[in-house]
């Protein structure tokens, strides 16, 4: 009896950071990828409104995160508090946070575990308690904490100091803690006990090569991620124009299947319908938000991705919707279309080649493609394109859909 009552409690306590946040990968929007330092409160407000207008909030995109360049380079000489840039954010952070909250969204902010941020604004090193108190008083729900101007102090120490400051300031107001130390200093060893997510690579850029690189580095330590703490290959570039439509599809599907944070980084006021339909794909979002939270791993053709000109398959088990295997097969080849055979037995989905599996197409509203014995052959994946599938297998074909 007691054991049964304790079980769910133990599960919650074992989550990273014990703040009960990030039980599925965070979803939202951030200023940096599209606007860089060129931000102000209007940019944030219009994009926050667009999350609602485009129905993205209902799909789970809730965080509205202000990245670098919201504060001044120097602190208040009397109080040592950070100063919100009065020209860019004349209404102040509390008002902006209220605006965001009034729309049913959550508000995020940025700082650096250094003396300055990467763009030379006041960082939080040495002022963690003061800054954490300000964030809590503004109603901040998410902190992205960068690594510039870090004075050579070990990451673990600096990121733990802010973790403790957030906990101390909290007063029941927990803040999602996003570690941004670019995958350095073996963050996979301490990221999970310190934050709700940790960057696994340097900055993503608006190009296919960059998407590919950040994805590959993010696959080095899949086991350390899960509910409460996520590997973060950086924010999405979908809608920013540097990727073809095909590449945007693959970027999104890969981030979804490996349970990466889905933080949009484009101008939602001008996003094309094609890019919007990619980020609005409910089936891929469900896969990303699965409660098991297992990062998919490479299961076919798993030599180095950098040199790969083949189709690689990334797959893993999911718990929701009765449990299923989710996979994304991606053709890295730049010129040639390629086939791929999804062999159920070698992926561990069936015990014998006699068994049948139902295959569903995640890029087409999850429709049932058919039931297959032994394997499912995909005749053709275009260069840089992907196929995203949900697979359920049973011993008897009659018990399948
Ligand atoms: C670093 C981070 C980026 C972004 C910029 C802002 O480069 O990795 O994601 O926050 O700083 O200056």
Short mmCIF file of C-alpha atoms and ligand atoms in Angstrom, two decimals:
data_model
loop_
_atom_site.label_atom_id
_atom_site.label_comp_id
_atom_site.label_asym_id
_atom_site.label_seq_id
_atom_site.Cartn_x
_atom_site.Cartn_y
_atom_site.Cartn_z
CA UNK A 1 0.00 0.00 0.00
CA UNK A 2 2.68 2.48 1.10
CA UNK A 3 4.87 1.36 -1.73
CA UNK A 4 2.13 2.14 -4.24
CA UNK A 5 1.65 5.62 -2.82
CA UNK A 6 5.39 6.29 -2.79
CA UNK A 7 6.09 5.21 -6.35
CA UNK A 8 4.82 8.31 -8.18
CA UNK A 9 6.52 10.49 -5.58
CA UNK A 10 9.86 8.78 -6.16
CA UNK A 11 9.49 9.36 -9.88
CA UNK A 12 8.97 13.08 -9.37
CA UNK A 13 11.89 13.33 -6.94
CA UNK A 14 14.25 11.61 -9.34
CA UNK A 15 13.65 14.21 -12.07
CA UNK A 16 16.53 16.56 -12.78
CA UNK A 17 16.75 19.59 -10.54
CA UNK A 18 13.58 18.61 -8.64
CA UNK A 19 11.69 21.64 -9.89
CA UNK A 20 9.16 19.46 -11.67
CA UNK A 21 9.63 21.43 -14.90
CA UNK A 22 10.56 20.17 -18.34
CA UNK A 23 8.92 16.78 -17.89
CA UNK A 24 8.67 16.91 -21.68
CA UNK A 25 11.02 19.01 -23.87
CA UNK A 26 10.24 22.74 -23.63
CA UNK A 27 8.42 24.36 -26.57
CA UNK A 28 8.28 28.03 -27.40
CA UNK A 29 9.88 30.91 -29.24
CA UNK A 30 13.10 32.92 -28.75
CA UNK A 31 14.40 36.19 -30.25
CA UNK A 32 17.98 35.19 -31.07
CA UNK A 33 18.01 33.15 -34.30
CA UNK A 34 16.01 35.70 -36.28
CA UNK A 35 16.64 39.04 -34.58
CA UNK A 36 20.02 38.70 -32.87
CA UNK A 37 20.65 41.86 -30.90
CA UNK A 38 18.06 43.84 -32.86
CA UNK A 39 15.24 43.40 -30.35
CA UNK A 40 12.73 45.51 -28.47
CA UNK A 41 9.45 44.97 -26.65
CA UNK A 42 7.38 45.31 -29.84
CA UNK A 43 9.25 42.44 -31.47
CA UNK A 44 8.57 40.26 -28.45
CA UNK A 45 4.92 41.30 -28.11
CA UNK A 46 4.01 40.83 -31.77
CA UNK A 47 5.62 37.40 -31.89
CA UNK A 48 3.92 36.42 -28.62
CA UNK A 49 0.58 37.43 -30.11
CA UNK A 50 1.31 35.45 -33.25
CA UNK A 51 1.77 32.28 -31.18
CA UNK A 52 -1.91 32.63 -30.33
CA UNK A 53 -3.09 33.86 -33.73
CA UNK A 54 -1.39 30.97 -35.55
CA UNK A 55 -2.64 28.44 -32.99
CA UNK A 56 0.91 27.52 -32.02
CA UNK A 57 0.19 28.02 -28.32
CA UNK A 58 -2.45 25.28 -28.45
CA UNK A 59 0.13 22.95 -29.97
CA UNK A 60 2.39 23.49 -26.96
CA UNK A 61 4.62 26.43 -27.95
CA UNK A 62 4.27 28.38 -24.71
CA UNK A 63 7.60 29.94 -23.76
CA UNK A 64 8.31 33.42 -25.12
CA UNK A 65 12.01 33.95 -24.49
CA UNK A 66 13.98 37.17 -24.72
CA UNK A 67 17.62 36.40 -25.56
CA UNK A 68 20.66 38.68 -25.30
CA UNK A 69 20.50 42.50 -25.52
CA UNK A 70 17.64 43.34 -23.16
CA UNK A 71 19.77 44.98 -20.44
CA UNK A 72 22.54 47.56 -20.20
CA UNK A 73 26.26 46.84 -19.90
CA UNK A 74 26.59 48.35 -16.44
CA UNK A 75 24.64 47.77 -13.26
CA UNK A 76 22.98 50.35 -11.07
CA UNK A 77 25.84 51.87 -9.06
CA UNK A 78 23.84 51.97 -5.83
CA UNK A 79 21.85 48.75 -5.83
CA UNK A 80 24.02 46.66 -8.18
CA UNK A 81 20.83 45.56 -9.90
CA UNK A 82 20.84 44.96 -13.62
CA UNK A 83 19.21 47.71 -15.70
CA UNK A 84 16.61 46.92 -18.35
CA UNK A 85 17.46 48.83 -21.54
CA UNK A 86 15.05 51.80 -21.35
CA UNK A 87 15.07 52.42 -25.08
CA UNK A 88 14.39 48.89 -26.21
CA UNK A 89 12.11 47.88 -23.35
CA UNK A 90 10.57 51.14 -22.10
CA UNK A 91 7.70 49.37 -20.33
CA UNK A 92 10.10 47.17 -18.33
CA UNK A 93 10.28 43.44 -17.90
CA UNK A 94 7.37 43.08 -15.48
CA UNK A 95 5.01 44.68 -17.98
CA UNK A 96 6.32 42.49 -20.80
CA UNK A 97 6.02 39.40 -18.65
CA UNK A 98 2.42 40.37 -17.76
CA UNK A 99 1.64 40.86 -21.46
CA UNK A 100 2.93 37.37 -22.19
CA UNK A 101 1.15 35.79 -19.20
CA UNK A 102 -2.13 37.49 -20.12
CA UNK A 103 -2.05 35.49 -23.33
CA UNK A 104 -1.68 32.19 -21.47
CA UNK A 105 2.03 32.01 -22.34
CA UNK A 106 5.20 31.80 -20.26
CA UNK A 107 8.00 34.33 -20.13
CA UNK A 108 11.72 33.62 -20.50
CA UNK A 109 14.84 35.70 -20.14
CA UNK A 110 18.58 35.39 -20.78
CA UNK A 111 21.80 36.07 -18.90
CA UNK A 112 25.38 34.82 -18.85
CA UNK A 113 27.37 33.00 -16.16
CA UNK A 114 30.05 35.59 -16.75
CA UNK A 115 30.81 39.23 -16.12
CA UNK A 116 29.16 40.16 -19.43
CA UNK A 117 26.77 38.49 -21.83
CA UNK A 118 28.08 37.48 -25.26
CA UNK A 119 26.89 40.84 -26.62
CA UNK A 120 28.53 42.77 -23.78
CA UNK A 121 25.53 43.40 -21.49
CA UNK A 122 25.83 42.92 -17.72
CA UNK A 123 26.20 39.21 -16.89
CA UNK A 124 25.20 37.54 -13.64
CA UNK A 125 28.54 36.23 -12.33
CA UNK A 126 28.80 37.44 -8.73
CA UNK A 127 25.25 38.83 -8.83
CA UNK A 128 23.30 35.59 -9.07
CA UNK A 129 21.08 36.21 -6.04
CA UNK A 130 20.16 39.75 -7.07
CA UNK A 131 19.35 38.70 -10.62
CA UNK A 132 17.38 35.65 -9.55
CA UNK A 133 15.32 37.86 -7.24
CA UNK A 134 14.59 40.23 -10.12
CA UNK A 135 13.60 37.38 -12.41
CA UNK A 136 11.21 36.00 -9.80
CA UNK A 137 9.71 39.46 -9.16
CA UNK A 138 9.12 39.88 -12.91
CA UNK A 139 7.42 36.50 -13.13
CA UNK A 140 10.13 34.92 -15.30
CA UNK A 141 9.43 31.25 -16.06
CA UNK A 142 12.56 30.30 -18.04
CA UNK A 143 16.20 31.34 -17.80
CA UNK A 144 18.69 30.70 -20.60
CA UNK A 145 22.10 31.02 -18.97
CA UNK A 146 25.04 31.58 -21.32
CA UNK A 147 28.79 31.08 -20.94
CA UNK A 148 30.57 34.25 -22.18
CA UNK A 149 33.12 36.21 -20.12
CA UNK A 150 33.28 33.42 -17.56
CA UNK A 151 36.67 34.37 -16.00
CA UNK A 152 37.87 30.78 -16.37
CA UNK A 153 35.79 29.59 -13.43
CA UNK A 154 34.60 25.99 -13.98
CA UNK A 155 31.17 25.73 -15.53
CA UNK A 156 29.85 23.36 -12.89
CA UNK A 157 30.54 25.90 -10.16
CA UNK A 158 29.04 28.87 -12.04
CA UNK A 159 25.92 27.03 -13.19
CA UNK A 160 25.35 25.52 -9.73
CA UNK A 161 25.56 28.97 -8.15
CA UNK A 162 22.72 30.24 -10.35
CA UNK A 163 20.74 27.05 -9.75
CA UNK A 164 20.93 27.68 -6.01
CA UNK A 165 20.08 31.37 -6.44
CA UNK A 166 16.97 30.45 -8.43
CA UNK A 167 15.92 27.95 -5.78
CA UNK A 168 16.49 30.48 -3.01
CA UNK A 169 14.57 33.24 -4.77
CA UNK A 170 11.79 30.96 -5.93
CA UNK A 171 9.00 31.31 -3.31
CA UNK A 172 7.06 28.57 -5.10
CA UNK A 173 7.79 30.18 -8.44
CA UNK A 174 9.97 27.68 -10.25
CA UNK A 175 12.02 28.69 -13.28
CA UNK A 176 12.99 26.38 -16.15
CA UNK A 177 16.79 26.47 -16.11
CA UNK A 178 18.43 26.19 -19.55
CA UNK A 179 22.20 25.74 -19.42
CA UNK A 180 23.99 27.23 -22.41
CA UNK A 181 27.66 26.31 -22.07
CA UNK A 182 27.88 25.00 -25.64
CA UNK A 183 28.46 21.36 -24.65
CA UNK A 184 31.79 22.19 -22.99
CA UNK A 185 33.38 20.92 -19.75
CA UNK A 186 31.60 17.56 -20.03
CA UNK A 187 28.20 19.07 -19.41
CA UNK A 188 26.62 15.66 -19.99
CA UNK A 189 28.07 14.60 -16.63
CA UNK A 190 26.51 17.37 -14.55
CA UNK A 191 23.87 19.06 -16.73
CA UNK A 192 21.03 16.87 -15.57
CA UNK A 193 21.53 17.51 -11.85
CA UNK A 194 21.96 21.23 -12.50
CA UNK A 195 19.47 22.29 -15.16
CA UNK A 196 16.39 21.33 -17.13
CA UNK A 197 18.31 21.37 -20.42
CA UNK A 198 21.89 21.86 -21.52
CA UNK A 199 23.27 22.87 -24.89
CA UNK A 200 25.33 20.10 -26.44
CA UNK A 201 27.02 22.21 -29.14
CA UNK A 202 27.99 25.71 -30.18
CA UNK A 203 25.54 28.02 -31.90
CA UNK A 204 23.32 26.78 -34.68
CA UNK A 205 23.39 28.80 -37.89
CA UNK A 206 20.89 29.17 -40.64
CA UNK A 207 22.38 26.45 -42.86
CA UNK A 208 22.07 22.73 -43.56
CA UNK A 209 25.69 22.05 -42.52
CA UNK A 210 25.09 23.64 -39.15
CA UNK A 211 21.85 21.75 -38.54
CA UNK A 212 23.64 18.53 -39.41
CA UNK A 213 26.63 19.28 -37.18
CA UNK A 214 24.59 20.27 -34.14
CA UNK A 215 22.38 17.23 -34.55
CA UNK A 216 25.37 14.89 -34.67
CA UNK A 217 27.04 16.30 -31.58
CA UNK A 218 23.74 16.09 -29.74
CA UNK A 219 23.69 12.31 -30.31
CA UNK A 220 26.85 11.65 -28.27
CA UNK A 221 25.16 11.19 -24.88
CA UNK A 222 21.52 10.27 -25.37
CA UNK A 223 21.32 8.29 -22.12
CA UNK A 224 21.74 11.27 -19.81
CA UNK A 225 18.58 12.98 -21.08
CA UNK A 226 14.98 12.34 -20.10
CA UNK A 227 12.01 13.86 -18.28
CA UNK A 228 13.24 16.90 -16.34
CA UNK A 229 16.53 17.35 -18.22
CA UNK A 230 17.19 17.45 -21.97
CA UNK A 231 20.07 17.49 -24.41
CA UNK A 232 19.70 20.74 -26.37
CA UNK A 233 21.11 20.94 -29.93
CA UNK A 234 20.03 24.62 -30.04
CA UNK A 235 16.97 26.41 -31.33
CA UNK A 236 15.10 25.82 -34.57
CA UNK A 237 15.99 27.61 -37.81
CA UNK A 238 12.71 26.66 -39.54
CA UNK A 239 11.26 29.76 -41.21
CA UNK A 240 14.53 31.70 -41.42
CA UNK A 241 15.19 31.11 -45.12
CA UNK A 242 18.58 29.40 -44.98
CA UNK A 243 17.20 25.89 -45.46
CA UNK A 244 15.17 24.48 -48.34
CA UNK A 245 11.64 23.32 -47.59
CA UNK A 246 12.91 19.73 -47.57
CA UNK A 247 15.71 20.62 -45.16
CA UNK A 248 13.29 22.42 -42.84
CA UNK A 249 11.17 19.26 -42.72
CA UNK A 250 14.19 17.16 -41.81
CA UNK A 251 15.50 19.66 -39.25
CA UNK A 252 12.13 19.59 -37.47
CA UNK A 253 11.62 15.82 -37.66
CA UNK A 254 15.12 15.15 -36.29
CA UNK A 255 14.69 17.58 -33.39
CA UNK A 256 11.30 16.01 -32.66
CA UNK A 257 12.43 12.39 -32.59
CA UNK A 258 15.49 13.03 -30.40
CA UNK A 259 13.34 14.87 -27.86
CA UNK A 260 15.11 18.18 -28.34
CA UNK A 261 13.59 21.43 -27.07
CA UNK A 262 11.39 22.86 -29.83
CA UNK A 263 12.15 26.56 -29.52
CA UNK A 264 11.17 28.47 -32.64
CA UNK A 265 13.49 31.21 -33.83
CA UNK A 266 11.81 32.88 -36.79
CA UNK A 267 9.64 35.94 -37.37
CA UNK A 268 6.14 34.60 -36.79
CA UNK A 269 4.63 37.73 -38.35
CA UNK A 270 5.95 36.74 -41.77
CA UNK A 271 6.38 32.96 -41.58
CA UNK A 272 5.37 31.15 -44.80
CA UNK A 273 2.49 28.68 -44.81
CA UNK A 274 4.90 25.89 -45.70
CA UNK A 275 7.16 26.55 -42.72
CA UNK A 276 4.13 26.99 -40.49
CA UNK A 277 2.77 23.61 -41.53
CA UNK A 278 6.09 22.00 -40.56
CA UNK A 279 6.19 23.42 -37.04
CA UNK A 280 2.46 22.69 -36.64
CA UNK A 281 2.80 18.96 -37.35
CA UNK A 282 0.80 17.44 -34.50
CA UNK A 283 2.13 13.92 -34.97
CA UNK A 284 5.77 14.97 -34.71
CA UNK A 285 4.96 17.19 -31.74
CA UNK A 286 3.30 14.20 -30.02
CA UNK A 287 6.41 12.14 -30.69
CA UNK A 288 8.60 14.89 -29.23
CA UNK A 289 6.35 15.31 -26.19
CA UNK A 290 6.03 11.61 -25.36
CA UNK A 291 5.97 11.06 -21.61
CA UNK A 292 8.73 8.42 -21.70
CA UNK A 293 11.15 11.05 -22.98
CA UNK A 294 13.67 8.68 -24.57
CA UNK A 295 16.00 10.37 -27.03
CA UNK A 296 15.96 8.38 -30.29
CA UNK A 297 19.33 6.93 -31.30
CA UNK A 298 20.86 5.89 -34.57
CA UNK A 299 19.73 2.34 -35.38
CA UNK A 300 20.78 1.88 -39.01
CA UNK A 301 23.92 2.90 -40.94
CA UNK A 302 25.42 4.39 -37.82
CA UNK A 303 28.85 5.42 -38.98
CA UNK A 304 29.85 9.04 -38.63
CA UNK A 305 27.17 11.37 -39.84
CA UNK A 306 29.66 13.92 -41.11
CA UNK A 307 30.90 11.56 -43.78
CA UNK A 308 27.57 9.92 -44.42
CA UNK A 309 26.04 9.94 -47.84
CA UNK A 310 23.52 7.31 -46.86
CA UNK A 311 20.15 7.01 -45.26
CA UNK A 312 20.46 6.84 -41.51
CA UNK A 313 17.60 5.85 -39.22
CA UNK A 314 17.00 7.35 -35.76
CA UNK A 315 14.48 5.48 -33.67
CA UNK A 316 13.21 4.80 -30.18
CA UNK A 317 10.32 3.56 -28.05
CA UNK A 318 7.51 5.81 -26.93
CA UNK A 319 4.97 5.29 -24.20
CA UNK A 320 1.90 7.33 -25.14
CA UNK A 321 -0.94 6.20 -27.42
CA UNK A 322 -0.54 2.60 -26.29
CA UNK A 323 3.22 2.58 -26.92
CA UNK A 324 4.92 2.60 -30.29
CA UNK A 325 8.26 2.79 -32.04
CA UNK A 326 8.96 6.18 -33.63
CA UNK A 327 11.61 6.70 -36.28
CA UNK A 328 12.97 9.23 -38.70
CA UNK A 329 14.91 7.98 -41.74
CA UNK A 330 17.00 10.75 -43.26
CA UNK A 331 18.85 10.80 -46.56
CA UNK A 332 22.06 12.76 -46.00
CA UNK A 333 23.12 12.38 -49.63
CA UNK A 334 23.37 15.75 -51.37
CA UNK A 335 22.49 14.53 -54.86
CA UNK A 336 20.95 11.08 -55.03
CA UNK A 337 17.59 9.81 -53.88
CA UNK A 338 17.93 6.59 -51.89
CA UNK A 339 15.72 3.71 -50.78
CA UNK A 340 15.65 2.25 -47.28
CA UNK A 341 14.31 -0.98 -45.93
CA UNK A 342 12.98 -0.82 -42.38
CA UNK A 343 13.67 -4.32 -41.06
CA UNK A 344 11.43 -4.90 -38.04
CA UNK A 345 13.42 -7.78 -36.55
CA UNK A 346 16.79 -6.11 -36.75
CA UNK A 347 15.34 -3.00 -35.08
CA UNK A 348 14.07 -5.23 -32.26
CA UNK A 349 10.41 -4.60 -33.08
CA UNK A 350 9.56 -8.24 -33.71
CA UNK A 351 11.07 -11.57 -32.71
CA UNK A 352 10.58 -13.33 -36.03
CA UNK A 353 10.20 -12.25 -39.62
CA UNK A 354 6.70 -13.84 -39.59
CA UNK A 355 5.24 -11.06 -37.47
CA UNK A 356 3.34 -8.08 -38.82
CA UNK A 357 3.66 -4.38 -38.08
CA UNK A 358 1.31 -1.46 -38.69
CA UNK A 359 3.08 1.52 -40.19
CA UNK A 360 1.78 5.10 -39.86
CA UNK A 361 2.99 8.21 -41.69
CA UNK A 362 3.79 11.06 -39.30
CA UNK A 363 4.18 13.56 -42.14
CA UNK A 364 0.67 12.76 -43.33
CA UNK A 365 -1.52 13.21 -40.24
CA UNK A 366 -0.44 9.83 -38.89
CA UNK A 367 -2.42 7.90 -41.52
CA UNK A 368 -2.13 4.13 -41.53
CA UNK A 369 0.03 3.23 -44.51
CA UNK A 370 -0.53 -0.50 -44.14
CA UNK A 371 0.47 -3.73 -42.37
CA UNK A 372 3.76 -5.30 -43.33
CA UNK A 373 5.49 -8.59 -42.62
CA UNK A 374 9.23 -8.59 -41.94
CA UNK A 375 10.04 -5.20 -43.36
CA UNK A 376 8.72 -1.99 -44.81
CA UNK A 377 10.46 -0.75 -47.93
CA UNK A 378 10.69 2.96 -48.64
CA UNK A 379 11.60 3.09 -52.33
CA UNK A 380 12.81 6.65 -52.48
CA UNK A 381 13.90 9.43 -50.10
CA UNK A 382 14.99 12.62 -51.84
CA UNK A 383 18.36 14.21 -50.96
CA UNK A 384 18.16 15.82 -47.47
CA UNK A 385 14.58 14.61 -47.06
CA UNK A 386 13.19 12.21 -44.46
CA UNK A 387 10.42 9.79 -43.69
CA UNK A 388 8.91 9.83 -40.20
CA UNK A 389 7.00 6.75 -39.04
CA UNK A 390 5.13 5.34 -36.12
CA UNK A 391 5.25 1.52 -35.96
CA UNK A 392 3.22 -0.92 -33.88
CA UNK A 393 3.83 -4.66 -34.12
CA UNK A 394 1.73 -7.63 -33.02
CA UNK A 395 2.13 -11.37 -33.12
CA UNK A 396 -1.05 -11.89 -35.08
CA UNK A 397 -1.90 -9.82 -38.13
CA UNK A 398 -5.60 -9.98 -37.13
CA UNK A 399 -4.95 -7.91 -34.00
CA UNK A 400 -3.50 -5.05 -36.04
CA UNK A 401 -5.47 -2.14 -37.38
C1 LIG B 1 25.68 32.68 -27.37
C2 LIG B 1 24.57 31.64 -27.32
C3 LIG B 1 23.51 31.98 -28.34
C4 LIG B 1 22.94 33.36 -28.08
C5 LIG B 1 24.08 34.38 -28.06
C6 LIG B 1 23.61 35.74 -27.58
O1 LIG B 1 26.38 32.64 -28.56
O2 LIG B 1 25.09 30.37 -27.54
O3 LIG B 1 22.47 31.02 -28.34
O4 LIG B 1 22.24 33.36 -26.86
O5 LIG B 1 25.14 33.98 -27.20
O6 LIG B 1 24.64 36.65 -27.56
#
